PDB file of C-alpha atoms in Angstrom:
ATOM      1  CA  MET Y1151     -15.574-128.332  42.567  1.00 82.00           C
ATOM      2  CA  LYS Y1152     -18.908-129.269  43.449  1.00 90.00           C
ATOM      3  CA  THR Y1153     -20.324-126.201  45.002  1.00 93.00           C
ATOM      4  CA  LEU Y1154     -20.468-122.126  44.084  1.00 93.00           C
ATOM      5  CA  SER Y1155     -18.678-121.411  47.599  1.00 94.00           C
ATOM      6  CA  GLU Y1156     -16.054-123.740  46.369  1.00 95.00           C
ATOM      7  CA  ARG Y1157     -15.188-122.575  42.567  1.00 94.00           C
ATOM      8  CA  LEU Y1158     -15.772-118.911  44.433  1.00 95.00           C
ATOM      9  CA  ASN Y1159     -13.291-119.692  46.984  1.00 96.00           C
ATOM     10  CA  HIS Y1160     -10.569-121.238  44.438  1.00 95.00           C
ATOM     11  CA  ALA Y1161     -11.297-118.420  42.175  1.00 94.00           C
ATOM     12  CA  LEU Y1162     -10.276-115.816  44.916  1.00 95.00           C
ATOM     13  CA  GLN Y1163      -6.912-117.966  45.907  1.00 94.00           C
ATOM     14  CA  LEU Y1164      -6.132-117.575  42.306  1.00 90.00           C
ATOM     15  CA  THR Y1165      -6.491-114.166  41.574  1.00 90.00           C
ATOM     16  CA  GLY Y1166      -5.049-112.893  44.782  1.00 92.00           C
ATOM     17  CA  VAL Y1167      -8.627-111.068  45.241  1.00 93.00           C
ATOM     18  CA  THR Y1168      -9.602-110.519  49.260  1.00 95.00           C
ATOM     19  CA  GLN Y1169     -13.777-110.688  49.695  1.00 94.00           C
ATOM     20  CA  SER Y1170     -13.630-106.825  50.598  1.00 95.00           C
ATOM     21  CA  GLU Y1171     -11.999-105.826  47.042  1.00 95.00           C
ATOM     22  CA  LEU Y1172     -14.151-108.217  45.087  1.00 95.00           C
ATOM     23  CA  ALA Y1173     -17.293-106.588  47.052  1.00 95.00           C
ATOM     24  CA  ARG Y1174     -15.912-103.533  46.265  1.00 94.00           C
ATOM     25  CA  ARG Y1175     -15.571-104.573  42.346  1.00 94.00           C
ATOM     26  CA  ILE Y1176     -18.657-105.468  41.913  1.00 94.00           C
ATOM     27  CA  GLY Y1177     -20.482-102.760  44.067  1.00 94.00           C
ATOM     28  CA  ILE Y1178     -22.393-104.896  46.940  1.00 94.00           C
ATOM     29  CA  LYS Y1179     -21.606-105.578  50.697  1.00 94.00           C
ATOM     30  CA  GLN Y1180     -18.351-107.981  51.775  1.00 94.00           C
ATOM     31  CA  GLN Y1181     -20.927-109.769  53.657  1.00 94.00           C
ATOM     32  CA  SER Y1182     -22.815-110.941  50.650  1.00 93.00           C
ATOM     33  CA  ILE Y1183     -19.133-112.225  49.602  1.00 94.00           C
ATOM     34  CA  SER Y1184     -19.023-113.845  52.747  1.00 94.00           C
ATOM     35  CA  GLN Y1185     -22.314-115.294  52.408  1.00 94.00           C
ATOM     36  CA  ILE Y1186     -21.353-117.192  49.249  1.00 93.00           C
ATOM     37  CA  CYS Y1187     -17.731-118.216  50.185  1.00 94.00           C
ATOM     38  CA  SER Y1188     -19.320-119.569  53.436  1.00 93.00           C
ATOM     39  CA  GLY Y1189     -21.740-121.897  51.509  1.00 90.00           C
ATOM     40  CA  LYS Y1190     -24.357-119.858  52.968  1.00 90.00           C
ATOM     41  CA  SER Y1191     -25.668-119.116  49.845  1.00 81.00           C
ATOM     42  CA  ALA Y1192     -25.728-121.851  46.935  1.00 76.00           C
ATOM     43  CA  ARG Y1193     -26.643-119.618  44.076  1.00 81.00           C
ATOM     44  CA  SER Y1194     -26.035-115.596  43.666  1.00 84.00           C
ATOM     45  CA  ARG Y1195     -27.438-113.235  41.986  1.00 89.00           C
ATOM     46  CA  TYR Y1196     -24.265-111.666  41.208  1.00 92.00           C
ATOM     47  CA  THR Y1197     -22.406-114.485  39.775  1.00 93.00           C
ATOM     48  CA  MET Y1198     -21.841-112.661  36.135  1.00 93.00           C
ATOM     49  CA  GLN Y1199     -20.710-109.779  37.862  1.00 94.00           C
ATOM     50  CA  ILE Y1200     -18.392-111.502  40.367  1.00 95.00           C
ATOM     51  CA  ALA Y1201     -17.065-113.651  36.896  1.00 94.00           C
ATOM     52  CA  GLU Y1202     -16.023-110.449  35.145  1.00 92.00           C
ATOM     53  CA  ALA Y1203     -14.546-108.833  38.439  1.00 93.00           C
ATOM     54  CA  LEU Y1204     -12.565-111.980  38.771  1.00 93.00           C
ATOM     55  CA  ARG Y1205     -12.515-112.449  34.847  1.00 91.00           C
ATOM     56  CA  VAL Y1206     -13.220-116.281  35.148  1.00 93.00           C
ATOM     57  CA  ASN Y1207     -15.707-118.036  33.159  1.00 92.00           C
ATOM     58  CA  ALA Y1208     -19.196-117.181  34.380  1.00 91.00           C
ATOM     59  CA  HIS Y1209     -20.563-120.844  33.150  1.00 92.00           C
ATOM     60  CA  TRP Y1210     -17.681-122.492  34.976  1.00 93.00           C
ATOM     61  CA  LEU Y1211     -18.382-120.289  38.306  1.00 93.00           C
ATOM     62  CA  ALA Y1212     -22.128-120.911  38.277  1.00 92.00           C
ATOM     63  CA  THR Y1213     -21.987-124.748  37.652  1.00 92.00           C
ATOM     64  CA  GLY Y1214     -18.197-126.109  37.251  1.00 91.00           C
ATOM     65  CA  ASP Y1215     -18.578-127.366  33.482  1.00 91.00           C
ATOM     66  CA  GLY Y1216     -16.349-126.064  31.317  1.00 88.00           C
ATOM     67  CA  GLU Y1217     -12.387-124.320  32.108  1.00 87.00           C
ATOM     68  CA  ILE Y1218     -11.953-121.950  34.598  1.00 88.00           C
ATOM     69  CA  GLY Y1219     -10.732-119.217  31.803  1.00 82.00           C
ATOM     70  CA  LEU Y1220      -8.149-117.127  34.051  1.00 64.00           C
ATOM     71  CA  GLY Y1221      -7.380-114.071  32.439  1.00 52.00           C
ATOM     72  CA  VAL Y1222      -9.761-113.435  29.505  1.00 51.00           C
ATOM     73  CA  GLY Y1223      -6.983-112.786  27.136  1.00 56.00           C
ATOM     74  CA  ASN Y1224      -4.033-110.954  28.238  1.00 59.00           C
ATOM     75  CA  VAL Y1225      -5.057-106.805  27.960  1.00 60.00           C
ATOM     76  CA  GLU Y1226      -6.563-104.617  30.588  1.00 65.00           C
ATOM     77  CA  VAL Y1227      -7.220-101.133  30.917  1.00 63.00           C
ATOM     78  CA  GLY Y1228      -3.983 -99.249  31.267  1.00 70.00           C
ATOM     79  CA  PRO Y1229      -3.769 -96.541  33.615  1.00 75.00           C
ATOM     80  CA  ASP Y1230      -4.954 -92.797  33.021  1.00 73.00           C
ATOM     81  CA  ILE Y1231      -2.168 -91.215  31.412  1.00 79.00           C
ATOM     82  CA  LYS Y1232      -2.362 -87.348  31.054  1.00 81.00           C
ATOM     83  CA  GLY Y1233       0.812 -85.158  30.671  1.00 82.00           C
ATOM     84  CA  ARG Y1234       1.668 -81.492  30.185  1.00 81.00           C
ATOM     85  CA  ILE Y1235       3.274 -80.015  27.496  1.00 81.00           C
ATOM     86  CA  PRO Y1236       4.779 -76.862  26.394  1.00 78.00           C
ATOM     87  CA  LEU Y1237       3.737 -74.056  24.731  1.00 73.00           C
ATOM     88  CA  ILE Y1238       6.962 -72.432  23.381  1.00 70.00           C
ATOM     89  CA  ASN Y1239       5.829 -69.655  20.901  1.00 65.00           C
ATOM     90  CA  TRP Y1240       3.114 -69.427  18.409  1.00 60.00           C
ATOM     91  CA  VAL Y1241       5.497 -67.878  15.821  1.00 61.00           C
ATOM     92  CA  GLN Y1242       7.880 -70.941  15.978  1.00 57.00           C
ATOM     93  CA  ALA Y1243       4.892 -73.145  15.568  1.00 56.00           C
ATOM     94  CA  GLY Y1244       3.952 -72.250  12.129  1.00 60.00           C
ATOM     95  CA  ASP Y1245       8.149 -70.987  11.377  1.00 61.00           C
ATOM     96  CA  TRP Y1246       9.086 -74.620  10.295  1.00 63.00           C
ATOM     97  CA  THR Y1247      12.960 -74.172  10.913  1.00 63.00           C
ATOM     98  CA  GLU Y1248      16.191 -75.909  12.518  1.00 65.00           C
ATOM     99  CA  MET Y1249      16.625 -76.102  16.364  1.00 59.00           C
ATOM    100  CA  ALA Y1250      20.036 -75.428  16.666  1.00 57.00           C
ATOM    101  CA  GLU Y1251      19.781 -76.051  20.447  1.00 66.00           C
ATOM    102  CA  GLY Y1252      17.458 -78.275  22.549  1.00 67.00           C
ATOM    103  CA  PHE Y1253      14.848 -77.189  24.417  1.00 69.00           C
ATOM    104  CA  ALA Y1254      15.030 -75.670  28.233  1.00 74.00           C
ATOM    105  CA  PHE Y1255      12.275 -76.150  30.094  1.00 74.00           C
ATOM    106  CA  GLU Y1256      12.604 -72.918  31.150  1.00 77.00           C
ATOM    107  CA  ASP Y1257      12.165 -71.459  27.797  1.00 75.00           C
ATOM    108  CA  ALA Y1258       8.051 -72.544  27.791  1.00 76.00           C
ATOM    109  CA  GLU Y1259       5.594 -69.544  28.041  1.00 78.00           C
ATOM    110  CA  GLU Y1260       3.450 -71.969  29.395  1.00 81.00           C
ATOM    111  CA  TRP Y1261       2.555 -75.774  30.479  1.00 79.00           C
ATOM    112  CA  ARG Y1262      -0.805 -77.150  28.989  1.00 81.00           C
ATOM    113  CA  GLU Y1263      -2.416 -80.293  30.127  1.00 80.00           C
ATOM    114  CA  VAL Y1264      -3.041 -83.214  27.841  1.00 79.00           C
TER     115      VAL Y1264
END
């Protein structure tokens, strides 16, 4: 692939990301991405941000040299995990004894966000 346009279109196709989604991810207008994809812009000041958003090699995207490098590892940011825990009783927290039966939801004095 000789042009930035060809490489960007290829990366978008491989990742399944739309022009609109890419623009949203890097905080620019979709028209800017469209101009690059159509070949109207031979270079882009957003090449680094585009590469990071698509998880491709920035050098490959800019020049065509090297490997595309999809997937920079197999690690992604996970979901924001929040939950609730029951406040059973302040006395029970300090008194280490066996629990004879299981916990029932209605036994909680209140539920606290964590």
